[in-house]
Structures are given as structure tokens and as C-alpha cells.
mmCIF file of C-alpha atoms in Angstrom:
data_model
loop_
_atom_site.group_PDB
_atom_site.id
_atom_site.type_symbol
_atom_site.label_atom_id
_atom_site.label_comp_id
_atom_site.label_asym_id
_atom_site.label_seq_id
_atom_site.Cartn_x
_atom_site.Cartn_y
_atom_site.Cartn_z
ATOM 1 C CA UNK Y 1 19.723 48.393 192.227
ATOM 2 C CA UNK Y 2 18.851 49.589 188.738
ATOM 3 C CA UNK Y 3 19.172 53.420 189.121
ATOM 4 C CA UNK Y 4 22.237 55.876 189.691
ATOM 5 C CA UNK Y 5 22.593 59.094 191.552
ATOM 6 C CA UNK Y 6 25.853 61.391 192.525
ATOM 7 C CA UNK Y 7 26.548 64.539 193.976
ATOM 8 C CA UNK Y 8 29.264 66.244 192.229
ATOM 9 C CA UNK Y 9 30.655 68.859 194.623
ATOM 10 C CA UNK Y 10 33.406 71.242 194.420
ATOM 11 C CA UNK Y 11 34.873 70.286 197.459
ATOM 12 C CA UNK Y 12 35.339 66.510 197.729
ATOM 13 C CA UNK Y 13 34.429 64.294 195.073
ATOM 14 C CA UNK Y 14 33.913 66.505 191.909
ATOM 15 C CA UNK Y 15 36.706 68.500 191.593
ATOM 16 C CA UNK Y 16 38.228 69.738 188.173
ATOM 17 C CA UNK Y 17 39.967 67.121 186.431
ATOM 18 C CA UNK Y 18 38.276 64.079 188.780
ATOM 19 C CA UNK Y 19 36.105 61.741 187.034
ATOM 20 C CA UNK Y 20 33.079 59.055 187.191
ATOM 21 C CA UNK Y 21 33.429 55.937 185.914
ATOM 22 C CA UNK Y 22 30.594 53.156 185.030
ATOM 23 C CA UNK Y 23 30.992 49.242 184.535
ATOM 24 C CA UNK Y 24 28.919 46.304 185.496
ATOM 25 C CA UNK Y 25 24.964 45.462 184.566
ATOM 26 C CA UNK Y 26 23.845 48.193 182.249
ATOM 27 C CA UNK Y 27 20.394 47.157 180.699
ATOM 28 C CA UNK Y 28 18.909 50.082 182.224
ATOM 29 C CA UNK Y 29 20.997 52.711 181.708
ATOM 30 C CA UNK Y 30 22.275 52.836 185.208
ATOM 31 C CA UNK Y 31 26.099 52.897 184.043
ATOM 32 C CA UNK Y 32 25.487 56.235 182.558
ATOM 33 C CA UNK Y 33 27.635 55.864 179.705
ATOM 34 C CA UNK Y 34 25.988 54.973 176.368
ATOM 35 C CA UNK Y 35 21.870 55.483 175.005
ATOM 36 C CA UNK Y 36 22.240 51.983 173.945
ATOM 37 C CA UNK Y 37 20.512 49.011 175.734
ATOM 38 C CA UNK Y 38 24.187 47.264 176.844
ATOM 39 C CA UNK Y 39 23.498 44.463 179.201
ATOM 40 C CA UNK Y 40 27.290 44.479 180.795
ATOM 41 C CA UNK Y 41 30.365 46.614 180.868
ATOM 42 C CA UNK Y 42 33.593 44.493 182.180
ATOM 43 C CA UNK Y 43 35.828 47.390 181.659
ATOM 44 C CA UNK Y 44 35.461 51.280 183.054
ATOM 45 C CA UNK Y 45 34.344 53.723 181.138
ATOM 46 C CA UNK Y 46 33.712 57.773 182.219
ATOM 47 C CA UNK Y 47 30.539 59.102 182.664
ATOM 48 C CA UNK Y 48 30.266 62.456 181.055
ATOM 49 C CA UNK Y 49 27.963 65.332 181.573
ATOM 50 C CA UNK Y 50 28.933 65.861 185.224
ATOM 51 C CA UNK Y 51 29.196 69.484 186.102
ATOM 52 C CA UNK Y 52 30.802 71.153 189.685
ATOM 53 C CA UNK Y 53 28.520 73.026 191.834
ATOM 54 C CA UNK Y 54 27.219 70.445 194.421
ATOM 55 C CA UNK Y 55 24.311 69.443 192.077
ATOM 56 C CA UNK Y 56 22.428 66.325 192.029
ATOM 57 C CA UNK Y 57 22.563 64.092 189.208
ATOM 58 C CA UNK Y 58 20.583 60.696 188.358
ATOM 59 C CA UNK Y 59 20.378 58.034 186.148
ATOM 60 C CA UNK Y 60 19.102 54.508 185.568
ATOM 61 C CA UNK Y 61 15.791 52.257 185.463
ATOM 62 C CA UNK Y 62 12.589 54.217 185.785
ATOM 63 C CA UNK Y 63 9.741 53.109 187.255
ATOM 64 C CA UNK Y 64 5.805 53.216 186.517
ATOM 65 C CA UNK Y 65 5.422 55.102 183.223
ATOM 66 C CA UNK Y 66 8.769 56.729 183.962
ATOM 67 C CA UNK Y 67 11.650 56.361 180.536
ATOM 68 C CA UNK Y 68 15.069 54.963 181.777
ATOM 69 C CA UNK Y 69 17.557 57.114 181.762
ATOM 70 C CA UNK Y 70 20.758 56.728 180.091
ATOM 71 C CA UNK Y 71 22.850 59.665 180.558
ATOM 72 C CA UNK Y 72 23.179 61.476 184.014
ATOM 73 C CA UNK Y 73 20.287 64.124 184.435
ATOM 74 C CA UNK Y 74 20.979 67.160 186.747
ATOM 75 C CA UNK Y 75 17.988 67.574 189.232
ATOM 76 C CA UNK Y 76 16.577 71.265 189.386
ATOM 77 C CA UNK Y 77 17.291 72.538 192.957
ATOM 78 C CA UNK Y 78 18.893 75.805 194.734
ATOM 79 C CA UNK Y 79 20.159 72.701 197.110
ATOM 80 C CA UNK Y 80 23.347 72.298 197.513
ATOM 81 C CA UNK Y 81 24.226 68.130 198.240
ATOM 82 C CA UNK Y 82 26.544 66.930 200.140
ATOM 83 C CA UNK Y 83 26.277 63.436 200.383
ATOM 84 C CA UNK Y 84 23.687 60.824 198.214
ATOM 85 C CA UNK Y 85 22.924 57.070 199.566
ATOM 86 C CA UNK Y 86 20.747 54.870 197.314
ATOM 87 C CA UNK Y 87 18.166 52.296 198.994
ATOM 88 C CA UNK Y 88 15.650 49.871 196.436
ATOM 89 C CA UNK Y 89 13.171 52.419 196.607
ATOM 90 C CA UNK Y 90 14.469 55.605 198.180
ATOM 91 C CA UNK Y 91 17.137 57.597 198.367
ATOM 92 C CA UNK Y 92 18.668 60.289 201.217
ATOM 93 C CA UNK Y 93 20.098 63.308 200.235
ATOM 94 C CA UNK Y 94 22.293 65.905 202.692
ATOM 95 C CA UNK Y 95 22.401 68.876 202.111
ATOM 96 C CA UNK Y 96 25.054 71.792 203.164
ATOM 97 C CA UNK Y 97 25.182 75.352 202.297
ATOM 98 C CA UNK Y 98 22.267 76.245 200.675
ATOM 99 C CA UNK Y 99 22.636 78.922 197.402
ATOM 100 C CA UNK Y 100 20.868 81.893 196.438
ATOM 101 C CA UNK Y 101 18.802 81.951 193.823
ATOM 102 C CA UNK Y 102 17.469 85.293 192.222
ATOM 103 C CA UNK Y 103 18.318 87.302 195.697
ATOM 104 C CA UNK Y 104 15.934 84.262 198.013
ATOM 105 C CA UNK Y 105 17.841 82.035 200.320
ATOM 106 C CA UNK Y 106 16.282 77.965 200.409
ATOM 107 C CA UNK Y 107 16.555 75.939 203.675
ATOM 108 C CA UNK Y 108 15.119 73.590 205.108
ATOM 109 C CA UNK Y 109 16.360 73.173 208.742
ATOM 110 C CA UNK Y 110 16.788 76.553 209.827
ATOM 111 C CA UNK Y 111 18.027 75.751 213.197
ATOM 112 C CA UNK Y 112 21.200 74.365 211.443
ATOM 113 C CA UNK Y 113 23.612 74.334 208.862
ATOM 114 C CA UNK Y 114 23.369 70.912 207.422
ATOM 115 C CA UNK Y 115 19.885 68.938 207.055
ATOM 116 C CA UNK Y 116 18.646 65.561 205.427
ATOM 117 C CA UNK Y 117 16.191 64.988 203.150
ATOM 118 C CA UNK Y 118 14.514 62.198 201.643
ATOM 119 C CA UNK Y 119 13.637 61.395 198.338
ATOM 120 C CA UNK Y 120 10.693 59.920 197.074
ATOM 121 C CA UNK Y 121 8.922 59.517 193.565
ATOM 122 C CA UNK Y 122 5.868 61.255 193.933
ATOM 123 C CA UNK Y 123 4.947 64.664 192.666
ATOM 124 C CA UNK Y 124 5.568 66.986 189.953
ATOM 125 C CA UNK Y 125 8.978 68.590 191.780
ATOM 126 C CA UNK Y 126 12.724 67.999 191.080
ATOM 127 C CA UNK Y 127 11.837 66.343 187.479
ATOM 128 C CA UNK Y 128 8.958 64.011 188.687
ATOM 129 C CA UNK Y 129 10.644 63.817 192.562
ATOM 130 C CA UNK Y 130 10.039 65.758 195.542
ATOM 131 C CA UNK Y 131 12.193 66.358 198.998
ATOM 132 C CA UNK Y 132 10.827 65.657 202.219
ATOM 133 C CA UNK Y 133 12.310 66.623 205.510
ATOM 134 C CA UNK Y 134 13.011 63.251 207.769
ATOM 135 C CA UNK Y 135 11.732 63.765 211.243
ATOM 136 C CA UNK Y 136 12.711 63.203 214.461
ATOM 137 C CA UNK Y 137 16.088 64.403 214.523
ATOM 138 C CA UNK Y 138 15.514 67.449 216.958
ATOM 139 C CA UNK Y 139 17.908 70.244 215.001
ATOM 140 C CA UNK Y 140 20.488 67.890 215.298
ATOM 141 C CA UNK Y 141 23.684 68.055 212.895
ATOM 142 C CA UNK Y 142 23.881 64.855 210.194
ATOM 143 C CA UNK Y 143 27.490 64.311 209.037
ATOM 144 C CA UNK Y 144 26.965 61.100 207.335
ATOM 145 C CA UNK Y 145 24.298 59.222 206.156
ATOM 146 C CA UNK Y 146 23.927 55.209 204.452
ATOM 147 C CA UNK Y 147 21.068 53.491 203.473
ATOM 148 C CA UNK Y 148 20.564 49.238 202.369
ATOM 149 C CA UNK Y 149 17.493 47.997 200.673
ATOM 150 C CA UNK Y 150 14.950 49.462 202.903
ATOM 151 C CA UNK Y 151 16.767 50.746 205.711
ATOM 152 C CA UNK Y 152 18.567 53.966 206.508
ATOM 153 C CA UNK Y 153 21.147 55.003 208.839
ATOM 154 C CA UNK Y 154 22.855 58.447 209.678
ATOM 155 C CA UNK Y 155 25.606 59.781 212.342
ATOM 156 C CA UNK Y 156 25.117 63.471 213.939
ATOM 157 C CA UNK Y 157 28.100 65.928 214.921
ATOM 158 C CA UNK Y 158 27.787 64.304 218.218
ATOM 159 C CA UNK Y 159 28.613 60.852 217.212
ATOM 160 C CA UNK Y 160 24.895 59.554 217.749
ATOM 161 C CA UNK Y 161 24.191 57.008 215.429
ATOM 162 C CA UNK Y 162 20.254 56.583 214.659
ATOM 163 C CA UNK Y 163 18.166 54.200 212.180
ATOM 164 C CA UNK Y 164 15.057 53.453 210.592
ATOM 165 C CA UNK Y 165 13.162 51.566 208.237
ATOM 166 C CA UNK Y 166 13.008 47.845 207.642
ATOM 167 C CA UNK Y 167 14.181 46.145 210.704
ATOM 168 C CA UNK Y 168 12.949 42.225 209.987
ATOM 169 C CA UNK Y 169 16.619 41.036 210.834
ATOM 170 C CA UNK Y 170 18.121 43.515 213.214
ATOM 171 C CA UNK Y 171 19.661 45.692 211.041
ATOM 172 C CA UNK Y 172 18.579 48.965 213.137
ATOM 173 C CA UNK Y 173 20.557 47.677 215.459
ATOM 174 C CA UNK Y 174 17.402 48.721 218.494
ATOM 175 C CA UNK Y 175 17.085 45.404 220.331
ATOM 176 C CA UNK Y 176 14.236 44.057 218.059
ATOM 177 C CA UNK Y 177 13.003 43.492 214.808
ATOM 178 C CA UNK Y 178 10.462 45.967 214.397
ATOM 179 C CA UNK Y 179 10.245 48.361 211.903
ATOM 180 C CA UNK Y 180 10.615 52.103 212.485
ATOM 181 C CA UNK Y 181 9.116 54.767 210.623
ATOM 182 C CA UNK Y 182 10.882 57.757 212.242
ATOM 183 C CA UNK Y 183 14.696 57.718 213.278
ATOM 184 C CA UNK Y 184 15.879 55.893 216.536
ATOM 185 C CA UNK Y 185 19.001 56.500 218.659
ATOM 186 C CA UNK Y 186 20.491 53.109 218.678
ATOM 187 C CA UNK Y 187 22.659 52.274 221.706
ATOM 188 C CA UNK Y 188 26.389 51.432 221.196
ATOM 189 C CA UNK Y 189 26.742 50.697 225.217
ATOM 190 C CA UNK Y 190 28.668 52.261 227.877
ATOM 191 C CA UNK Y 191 32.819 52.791 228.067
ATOM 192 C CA UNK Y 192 32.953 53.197 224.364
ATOM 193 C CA UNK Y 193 35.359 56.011 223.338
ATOM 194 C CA UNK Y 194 33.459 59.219 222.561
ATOM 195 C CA UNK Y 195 36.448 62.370 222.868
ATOM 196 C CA UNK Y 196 38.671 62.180 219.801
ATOM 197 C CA UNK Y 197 36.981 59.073 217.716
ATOM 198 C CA UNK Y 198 35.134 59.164 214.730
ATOM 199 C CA UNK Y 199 32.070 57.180 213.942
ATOM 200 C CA UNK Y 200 31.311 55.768 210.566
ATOM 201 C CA UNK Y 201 28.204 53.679 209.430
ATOM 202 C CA UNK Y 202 27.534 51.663 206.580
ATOM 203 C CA UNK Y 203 24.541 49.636 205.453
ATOM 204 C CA UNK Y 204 23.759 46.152 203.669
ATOM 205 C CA UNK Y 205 20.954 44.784 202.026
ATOM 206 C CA UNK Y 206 19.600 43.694 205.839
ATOM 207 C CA UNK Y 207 22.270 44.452 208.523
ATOM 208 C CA UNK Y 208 24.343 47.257 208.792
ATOM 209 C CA UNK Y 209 28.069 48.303 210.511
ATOM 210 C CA UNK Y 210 29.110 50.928 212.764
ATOM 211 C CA UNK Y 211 33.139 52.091 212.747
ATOM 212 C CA UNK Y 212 34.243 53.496 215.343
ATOM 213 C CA UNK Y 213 38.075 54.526 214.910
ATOM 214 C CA UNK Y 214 40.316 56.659 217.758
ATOM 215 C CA UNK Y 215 41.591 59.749 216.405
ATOM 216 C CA UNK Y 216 45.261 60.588 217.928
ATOM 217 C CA UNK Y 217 45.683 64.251 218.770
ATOM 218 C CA UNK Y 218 49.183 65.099 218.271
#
């Protein structure tokens, strides 16, 4: 991957005095930390520019007739994000809380507090991106989302964990190897603890793992 993102929230990551740091393959800028064309970085050094408020940043190799971009650039958006996963080509956003801007309150679930978004480089929105709404999630609450190359993976309030995209290999985890344009429920079979344990997903280039850890009430 050859492009950065972050959300830099003031609850969380992002608090006053935390910091970003960069190191690795640079050549397109996706470290963030210098205008200059640096092919590596072996040791870390902090990003600067990052600002509280649950804004979205990005950074890194642009595509088409798009410049690179060296330094992190803050996305224009009453949003307020939560979490960021990056894919090859995409990129899902969650949002929280949404902000008022000049007395007009922005959402775009209204049946609930939290939503997910995907984003896409299309049209003349967000600095060249736009959001789109994913479907198929029925007003459900996202806590967590992950995302591999071309596949993407999220866990609702009521530990349901769903997928879609690329599914050549069986990373969707559905039984089959199709692909899935809208997100499916994918089963985790019966007896598996459901009071008191918390679910966690993650995603690789073509497979992905699901966590599931007991949580002791004391």
C-alpha cells in the first residue's frame, strides 16, 4: 500500500501530547514526514500536522493525474471518524458523533448513532473523494471495522461479524469463494460464547481472522 490515512480523535488515539510516527518505504510520500522523494526510513520519525477533533487525515501515492502527497492533508468534513481501515483501492471510514456546522446537523444513518462509510476516488467532494453509505446493514450498530486488499470486514454491537468484497480464497469466511458486493453475515457456528465476549476481526491481503475473547464480569 502506497497511501496513508488516520483519524486523530480526542478520545483514543489523538490525544494531547500522543504522537504519529512514520518509517519504512517512503517513495511516495506515504511516511508523511519529509517533501523529499526518500525511498526508506529504518528509524521513526513523527509525523506533524496532526490536529485533535476526530478529523480525517491522508497522505501518500496518488493515483491518475492525482500529485502524491507528502505531508498529512486534513479531509473537509462536519464527520466526525472514528475508526479508518485502508484496502489497495478503498478505504472504510466510521463515523460517531456527528458535529454541527453553522447551526445544521450531518448524518448519515439516522436510525443510529454510529454508521460506515466508504471511500472511493471519484468526484469533486472531500478534496477529489466522496463518501458513500455501505448497504445492507439494516440500522445495525458497526463497532469495528478491517479491510485487506480487496476485502472488508466489520463487527456490529451485537457481535455479528459480516464481509464483503473479494472472496477468490475464502477470506469472507461464507462457505465459498464468490465475491460479494453487499455485506454478508458470516456464520461462526453454534455453542460459541455470545454473553460477556468480545469479538474482534482483522484482515490480510486474502484471508482474514475473527477473535473472539471471554470477558470476566467481576
Amino acid at each position: 500500500m502506497e497511501s496513508s490515512i488516520h483519524n486523530w480523535d480526542q478520545s483514543g488515539a489523538g490525544l494531547s501530547g500522543d504522537a504519529v510516527y512514520g518509517f519504512g518505504f517512503g517513495k511516495h510520500g506515504q511516511l508523511g514526514v519529509s517533501m523529499d522523494n526518500i525511498r526508506s526510513i529504518s528509524l521513526p520519525q513523527a509525523i506533524i500536522g496532526l490536529e485533535g477533533g476526530g478529523h480525517l487525515y491522508t497522505w501518500g501515492r496518488g493515483f491518475g493525474s492525482t500529485s502524491d502527497v507528502h505531508f498529512p492533508r486534513r479531509l473537509p468534513s462536519s464527520l466526525c471518524f472514528i475508526q479508518v481501515a485502508l484496502g489497495w483501492n478503498h478505504m472504510l471510514v466510521l463515523t460517531g458523533y456527528v458535529k454541527q456546522v453553522e447551526g445544521k446537523c450531518l448524518c448519515l444513518v439516522a436510525t443510529t448513532m454510529e454508521s460506515l462509510v466508504i471511500l472511493k476516488r471519484e468526484e469533486e467532494e472531500l478534496g477529489g473523494e466522496y463518501l458513500v453509505k455501505v448497504q445492507g446493514l439494516d440500522g445495525s450498530k458497526v463497532v469495528q471495522i478491517a479491510v485487506g486488499v480487496e476485502h472488508s470486514a466489520l463487527v456490529t454491537e451485537n457481535r455479528v461479524i459480516m464481509t464483503w468484497g473479494w472472496g477468490e480464497h475464502g477470506q469472507l469466511g461464507l462457505g465459498s469463494t464468490y465475491d460479494q458486493i453487499i455485506p454478508q453475515v458470516v456464520p461462526l457456528g453454534e455453542g460459541l460464547p455470545r454473553r460477556h465476549s468480545l469479538i474482534k476481526v482483522y484482515c490480510g491481503s486474502g484471508f482474514t481472522f475473527a477473535i473472539i475473547a471471554l470477558v470476566h464480569i467481576t
